[in-house]
Amino acid sequence: MNKNDLITLEITDITNEGFGFGKYNGMAVFVPFSAVGDKIEAKVLKVNKSYVYAKIEKMLLPSPDRIENDCPAFGKCGGCAFRHISYSAELKAKENFVKKAFAKIGGFEDESTIFLPIEPSDEIERYRNKLEMPVGMNENKELYCGFFAARSHRIIPVEDCLLQPEIFSEIARFIVLKARELKISAYNELRHEGVLRHIFLRKAVNRQDGGVCCVIVAKRNVPEFKRLARELSEKFPEITGVVLNINPEKTNVILGEKEILLCGKSEISDEMCGVPVEISPKSFYQVNTKAAEKIYRKAAELAKPNGKVILDLYCGAGTIGLSMSKGAKKIIGVEVIPEAVENAIANAKEFGASNAEFICADAGDIAALNISEKPDIILLDPPRKGCDTKTLDFCASLSPERIVMISCNPATAARDCKRLSELGFEVNAVQAFDLFPRTRHVECVVLLSKITNI
Ligand code: SAH
């Protein structure tokens, strides 16, 4: 096969990258924005040894899963992968991503492992509580904001992202307008010049009065930011704080070290599963609050925390552990970001959870920590890259009755479960949770239990 060849094929699957998959003369063909059941004429874009990338040239017979796309940025911005198929088709694909990862990477097949049906998100639009928009300069030399194109740092202008609450779009538009008026320059990544880098917004979901925090990320401080902050809080009564985050580094990481509070407070005050949560800009907070509450409830159901000592690794602001702290003997949270640990301590105090303690440390150094009591249950909720092997080995050596793993990356979850299964644990149940409707991302929860030789 050669570049620009036209081929006819049927899409039979969707990969975890969100691409449709079909076969042509034994060769795997990946086609973005196609749907299972599509019969298409595709144009070959890139040829590799055993697979090719192609794009839809002509639709011969559309899949019954197809729906009308309602976002003008779909296919350009790197956010959504599935605005062209029904939500039930998306859920089916995501359930399969998790099953396939566990089978292929972990060696866990259907017969010995229980794959529970995927848990949908009740909201599939405007469910996010966090917005991160890069800022750039357009061809008319005007500052604008949007989202990065897939696998690129080209900023696609987006007026109103359908995954974000409307207030975020209104605030972002206002910031752009005011930044233009105040002649604040946009940061240019290539030249490492300019000022305004990102707009970062966070919003409480369960508490009506929980506030909106507006973080302006800039390469350096300029006097105009004070005025911008004042005008923002005058225009939007929902905004409870404006923070200037200074990021002078040449980096893809959005937030820098230094924070200057321009007005109000930097935390938002929300509630998850009845636990009061204060969240600072640098603390991790699940972006789909309502769907994350379902995960926390499932984690509690699987962990059976009553009377148990629970080690909550990668605990963030302590939300999962605290949500199951009533009835538990003790909760010990471990988290690497100091601001998140401060939030966790304050959240425990507010909740009256005197049985909770939090340690600021790298989970990789867990063996060196002085854990006050041997845990009966371990909760693992690592970032996308998963757990270090030394963390897994140490967790296994503590010999807990159960491990509940929560992961936003089924591939690393399957890899880590495989290691735990070699260390005396068995995977009892795996369930996918859709926390990120319309995107290719999926979360999963896994129950592992210690194999006891009776
Ligand atoms: N359990 C929390 C956070 C999960 S996200 C919740 O449900 O909200 C993963 C968390 O792991 C983040 O808070 C991140 O800061 C933290 N983290 C990342 N690498 C870590 C490491 N090596 N050691 C400890 N914590 C880490």
PDB file of N, CA, C and O in Angstrom, residues 322-351:
ATOM      1  N   LEU A 322     -11.385   9.768  52.849  1.00  0.00           N
ATOM      2  CA  LEU A 322     -12.329  10.408  53.772  1.00  0.00           C
ATOM      3  C   LEU A 322     -13.752   9.941  53.504  1.00  0.00           C
ATOM      4  O   LEU A 322     -14.545   9.798  54.435  1.00  0.00           O
ATOM      5  N   SER A 323     -14.079   9.666  52.226  1.00  0.00           N
ATOM      6  CA  SER A 323     -15.451   9.250  51.911  1.00  0.00           C
ATOM      7  C   SER A 323     -15.775   7.890  52.522  1.00  0.00           C
ATOM      8  O   SER A 323     -16.935   7.522  52.630  1.00  0.00           O
ATOM      9  N   MET A 324     -14.734   7.126  52.921  1.00  0.00           N
ATOM     10  CA  MET A 324     -15.020   5.839  53.583  1.00  0.00           C
ATOM     11  C   MET A 324     -14.460   5.820  55.008  1.00  0.00           C
ATOM     12  O   MET A 324     -14.267   4.756  55.586  1.00  0.00           O
ATOM     13  N   SER A 325     -14.231   7.013  55.581  1.00  0.00           N
ATOM     14  CA  SER A 325     -13.562   7.044  56.885  1.00  0.00           C
ATOM     15  C   SER A 325     -14.495   6.734  58.050  1.00  0.00           C
ATOM     16  O   SER A 325     -14.049   6.272  59.101  1.00  0.00           O
ATOM     17  N   LYS A 326     -15.807   6.983  57.864  1.00  0.00           N
ATOM     18  CA  LYS A 326     -16.743   6.688  58.957  1.00  0.00           C
ATOM     19  C   LYS A 326     -16.807   5.177  59.124  1.00  0.00           C
ATOM     20  O   LYS A 326     -17.073   4.468  58.156  1.00  0.00           O
ATOM     21  N   GLY A 327     -16.534   4.709  60.291  1.00  0.00           N
ATOM     22  CA  GLY A 327     -16.569   3.252  60.499  1.00  0.00           C
ATOM     23  C   GLY A 327     -15.200   2.616  60.314  1.00  0.00           C
ATOM     24  O   GLY A 327     -14.936   1.536  60.827  1.00  0.00           O
ATOM     25  N   ALA A 328     -14.321   3.273  59.558  1.00  0.00           N
ATOM     26  CA  ALA A 328     -12.967   2.710  59.395  1.00  0.00           C
ATOM     27  C   ALA A 328     -12.187   2.950  60.690  1.00  0.00           C
ATOM     28  O   ALA A 328     -12.475   3.894  61.427  1.00  0.00           O
ATOM     29  N   LYS A 329     -11.190   2.093  60.922  1.00  0.00           N
ATOM     30  CA  LYS A 329     -10.403   2.290  62.142  1.00  0.00           C
ATOM     31  C   LYS A 329      -9.460   3.479  61.934  1.00  0.00           C
ATOM     32  O   LYS A 329      -9.334   4.339  62.788  1.00  0.00           O
ATOM     33  N   LYS A 330      -8.830   3.479  60.792  1.00  0.00           N
ATOM     34  CA  LYS A 330      -7.860   4.543  60.516  1.00  0.00           C
ATOM     35  C   LYS A 330      -7.678   4.734  59.018  1.00  0.00           C
ATOM     36  O   LYS A 330      -7.756   3.773  58.260  1.00  0.00           O
ATOM     37  N   ILE A 331      -7.433   5.982  58.620  1.00  0.00           N
ATOM     38  CA  ILE A 331      -7.103   6.282  57.221  1.00  0.00           C
ATOM     39  C   ILE A 331      -5.717   6.925  57.219  1.00  0.00           C
ATOM     40  O   ILE A 331      -5.480   7.892  57.950  1.00  0.00           O
ATOM     41  N   ILE A 332      -4.816   6.375  56.413  1.00  0.00           N
ATOM     42  CA  ILE A 332      -3.491   6.998  56.276  1.00  0.00           C
ATOM     43  C   ILE A 332      -3.338   7.367  54.795  1.00  0.00           C
ATOM     44  O   ILE A 332      -3.286   6.493  53.929  1.00  0.00           O
ATOM     45  N   GLY A 333      -3.300   8.665  54.506  1.00  0.00           N
ATOM     46  CA  GLY A 333      -3.186   9.122  53.121  1.00  0.00           C
ATOM     47  C   GLY A 333      -1.753   9.508  52.799  1.00  0.00           C
ATOM     48  O   GLY A 333      -1.054  10.066  53.643  1.00  0.00           O
ATOM     49  N   VAL A 334      -1.316   9.191  51.580  1.00  0.00           N
ATOM     50  CA  VAL A 334       0.030   9.581  51.131  1.00  0.00           C
ATOM     51  C   VAL A 334      -0.094  10.293  49.786  1.00  0.00           C
ATOM     52  O   VAL A 334      -0.742   9.791  48.870  1.00  0.00           O
ATOM     53  N   GLU A 335       0.539  11.472  49.703  1.00  0.00           N
ATOM     54  CA  GLU A 335       0.402  12.301  48.493  1.00  0.00           C
ATOM     55  C   GLU A 335       1.659  13.159  48.345  1.00  0.00           C
ATOM     56  O   GLU A 335       2.202  13.631  49.330  1.00  0.00           O
ATOM     57  N   VAL A 336       2.088  13.375  47.098  1.00  0.00           N
ATOM     58  CA  VAL A 336       3.362  14.062  46.867  1.00  0.00           C
ATOM     59  C   VAL A 336       3.241  15.598  46.799  1.00  0.00           C
ATOM     60  O   VAL A 336       4.198  16.299  47.060  1.00  0.00           O
ATOM     61  N   ILE A 337       2.050  16.119  46.456  1.00  0.00           N
ATOM     62  CA  ILE A 337       1.901  17.583  46.316  1.00  0.00           C
ATOM     63  C   ILE A 337       1.551  18.204  47.678  1.00  0.00           C
ATOM     64  O   ILE A 337       0.488  17.908  48.247  1.00  0.00           O
ATOM     65  N   PRO A 338       2.426  19.073  48.210  1.00  0.00           N
ATOM     66  CA  PRO A 338       2.196  19.616  49.561  1.00  0.00           C
ATOM     67  C   PRO A 338       0.859  20.345  49.702  1.00  0.00           C
ATOM     68  O   PRO A 338       0.176  20.193  50.734  1.00  0.00           O
ATOM     69  N   GLU A 339       0.453  21.110  48.666  1.00  0.00           N
ATOM     70  CA  GLU A 339      -0.820  21.849  48.762  1.00  0.00           C
ATOM     71  C   GLU A 339      -2.001  20.891  48.900  1.00  0.00           C
ATOM     72  O   GLU A 339      -2.972  21.178  49.594  1.00  0.00           O
ATOM     73  N   ALA A 340      -1.922  19.741  48.208  1.00  0.00           N
ATOM     74  CA  ALA A 340      -3.007  18.753  48.286  1.00  0.00           C
ATOM     75  C   ALA A 340      -3.058  18.147  49.696  1.00  0.00           C
ATOM     76  O   ALA A 340      -4.143  17.919  50.243  1.00  0.00           O
ATOM     77  N   VAL A 341      -1.879  17.916  50.281  1.00  0.00           N
ATOM     78  CA  VAL A 341      -1.841  17.363  51.644  1.00  0.00           C
ATOM     79  C   VAL A 341      -2.446  18.365  52.626  1.00  0.00           C
ATOM     80  O   VAL A 341      -3.225  17.994  53.512  1.00  0.00           O
ATOM     81  N   GLU A 342      -2.112  19.658  52.427  1.00  0.00           N
ATOM     82  CA  GLU A 342      -2.711  20.695  53.299  1.00  0.00           C
ATOM     83  C   GLU A 342      -4.230  20.666  53.157  1.00  0.00           C
ATOM     84  O   GLU A 342      -4.952  20.742  54.146  1.00  0.00           O
ATOM     85  N   ASN A 343      -4.726  20.540  51.918  1.00  0.00           N
ATOM     86  CA  ASN A 343      -6.179  20.437  51.687  1.00  0.00           C
ATOM     87  C   ASN A 343      -6.736  19.213  52.405  1.00  0.00           C
ATOM     88  O   ASN A 343      -7.773  19.296  53.071  1.00  0.00           O
ATOM     89  N   ALA A 344      -6.041  18.087  52.289  1.00  0.00           N
ATOM     90  CA  ALA A 344      -6.529  16.831  52.884  1.00  0.00           C
ATOM     91  C   ALA A 344      -6.654  16.977  54.406  1.00  0.00           C
ATOM     92  O   ALA A 344      -7.668  16.553  54.994  1.00  0.00           O
ATOM     93  N   ILE A 345      -5.655  17.604  55.024  1.00  0.00           N
ATOM     94  CA  ILE A 345      -5.683  17.778  56.486  1.00  0.00           C
ATOM     95  C   ILE A 345      -6.868  18.671  56.872  1.00  0.00           C
ATOM     96  O   ILE A 345      -7.631  18.349  57.790  1.00  0.00           O
ATOM     97  N   ALA A 346      -7.045  19.769  56.107  1.00  0.00           N
ATOM     98  CA  ALA A 346      -8.160  20.686  56.397  1.00  0.00           C
ATOM     99  C   ALA A 346      -9.501  19.994  56.145  1.00  0.00           C
ATOM    100  O   ALA A 346     -10.453  20.155  56.922  1.00  0.00           O
ATOM    101  N   ASN A 347      -9.579  19.178  55.083  1.00  0.00           N
ATOM    102  CA  ASN A 347     -10.835  18.485  54.757  1.00  0.00           C
ATOM    103  C   ASN A 347     -11.207  17.484  55.854  1.00  0.00           C
ATOM    104  O   ASN A 347     -12.373  17.361  56.224  1.00  0.00           O
ATOM    105  N   ALA A 348     -10.191  16.769  56.371  1.00  0.00           N
ATOM    106  CA  ALA A 348     -10.437  15.793  57.441  1.00  0.00           C
ATOM    107  C   ALA A 348     -10.959  16.512  58.688  1.00  0.00           C
ATOM    108  O   ALA A 348     -11.901  16.058  59.347  1.00  0.00           O
ATOM    109  N   LYS A 349     -10.348  17.662  58.972  1.00  0.00           N
ATOM    110  CA  LYS A 349     -10.744  18.430  60.162  1.00  0.00           C
ATOM    111  C   LYS A 349     -12.196  18.892  60.023  1.00  0.00           C
ATOM    112  O   LYS A 349     -13.010  18.699  60.930  1.00  0.00           O
ATOM    113  N   GLU A 350     -12.512  19.449  58.855  1.00  0.00           N
ATOM    114  CA  GLU A 350     -13.860  19.948  58.593  1.00  0.00           C
ATOM    115  C   GLU A 350     -14.890  18.819  58.684  1.00  0.00           C
ATOM    116  O   GLU A 350     -16.004  18.997  59.156  1.00  0.00           O
ATOM    117  N   PHE A 351     -14.485  17.632  58.253  1.00  0.00           N
ATOM    118  CA  PHE A 351     -15.386  16.469  58.241  1.00  0.00           C
ATOM    119  C   PHE A 351     -15.463  15.817  59.623  1.00  0.00           C
ATOM    120  O   PHE A 351     -16.313  14.961  59.867  1.00  0.00           O
TER     121      PHE A 351
END
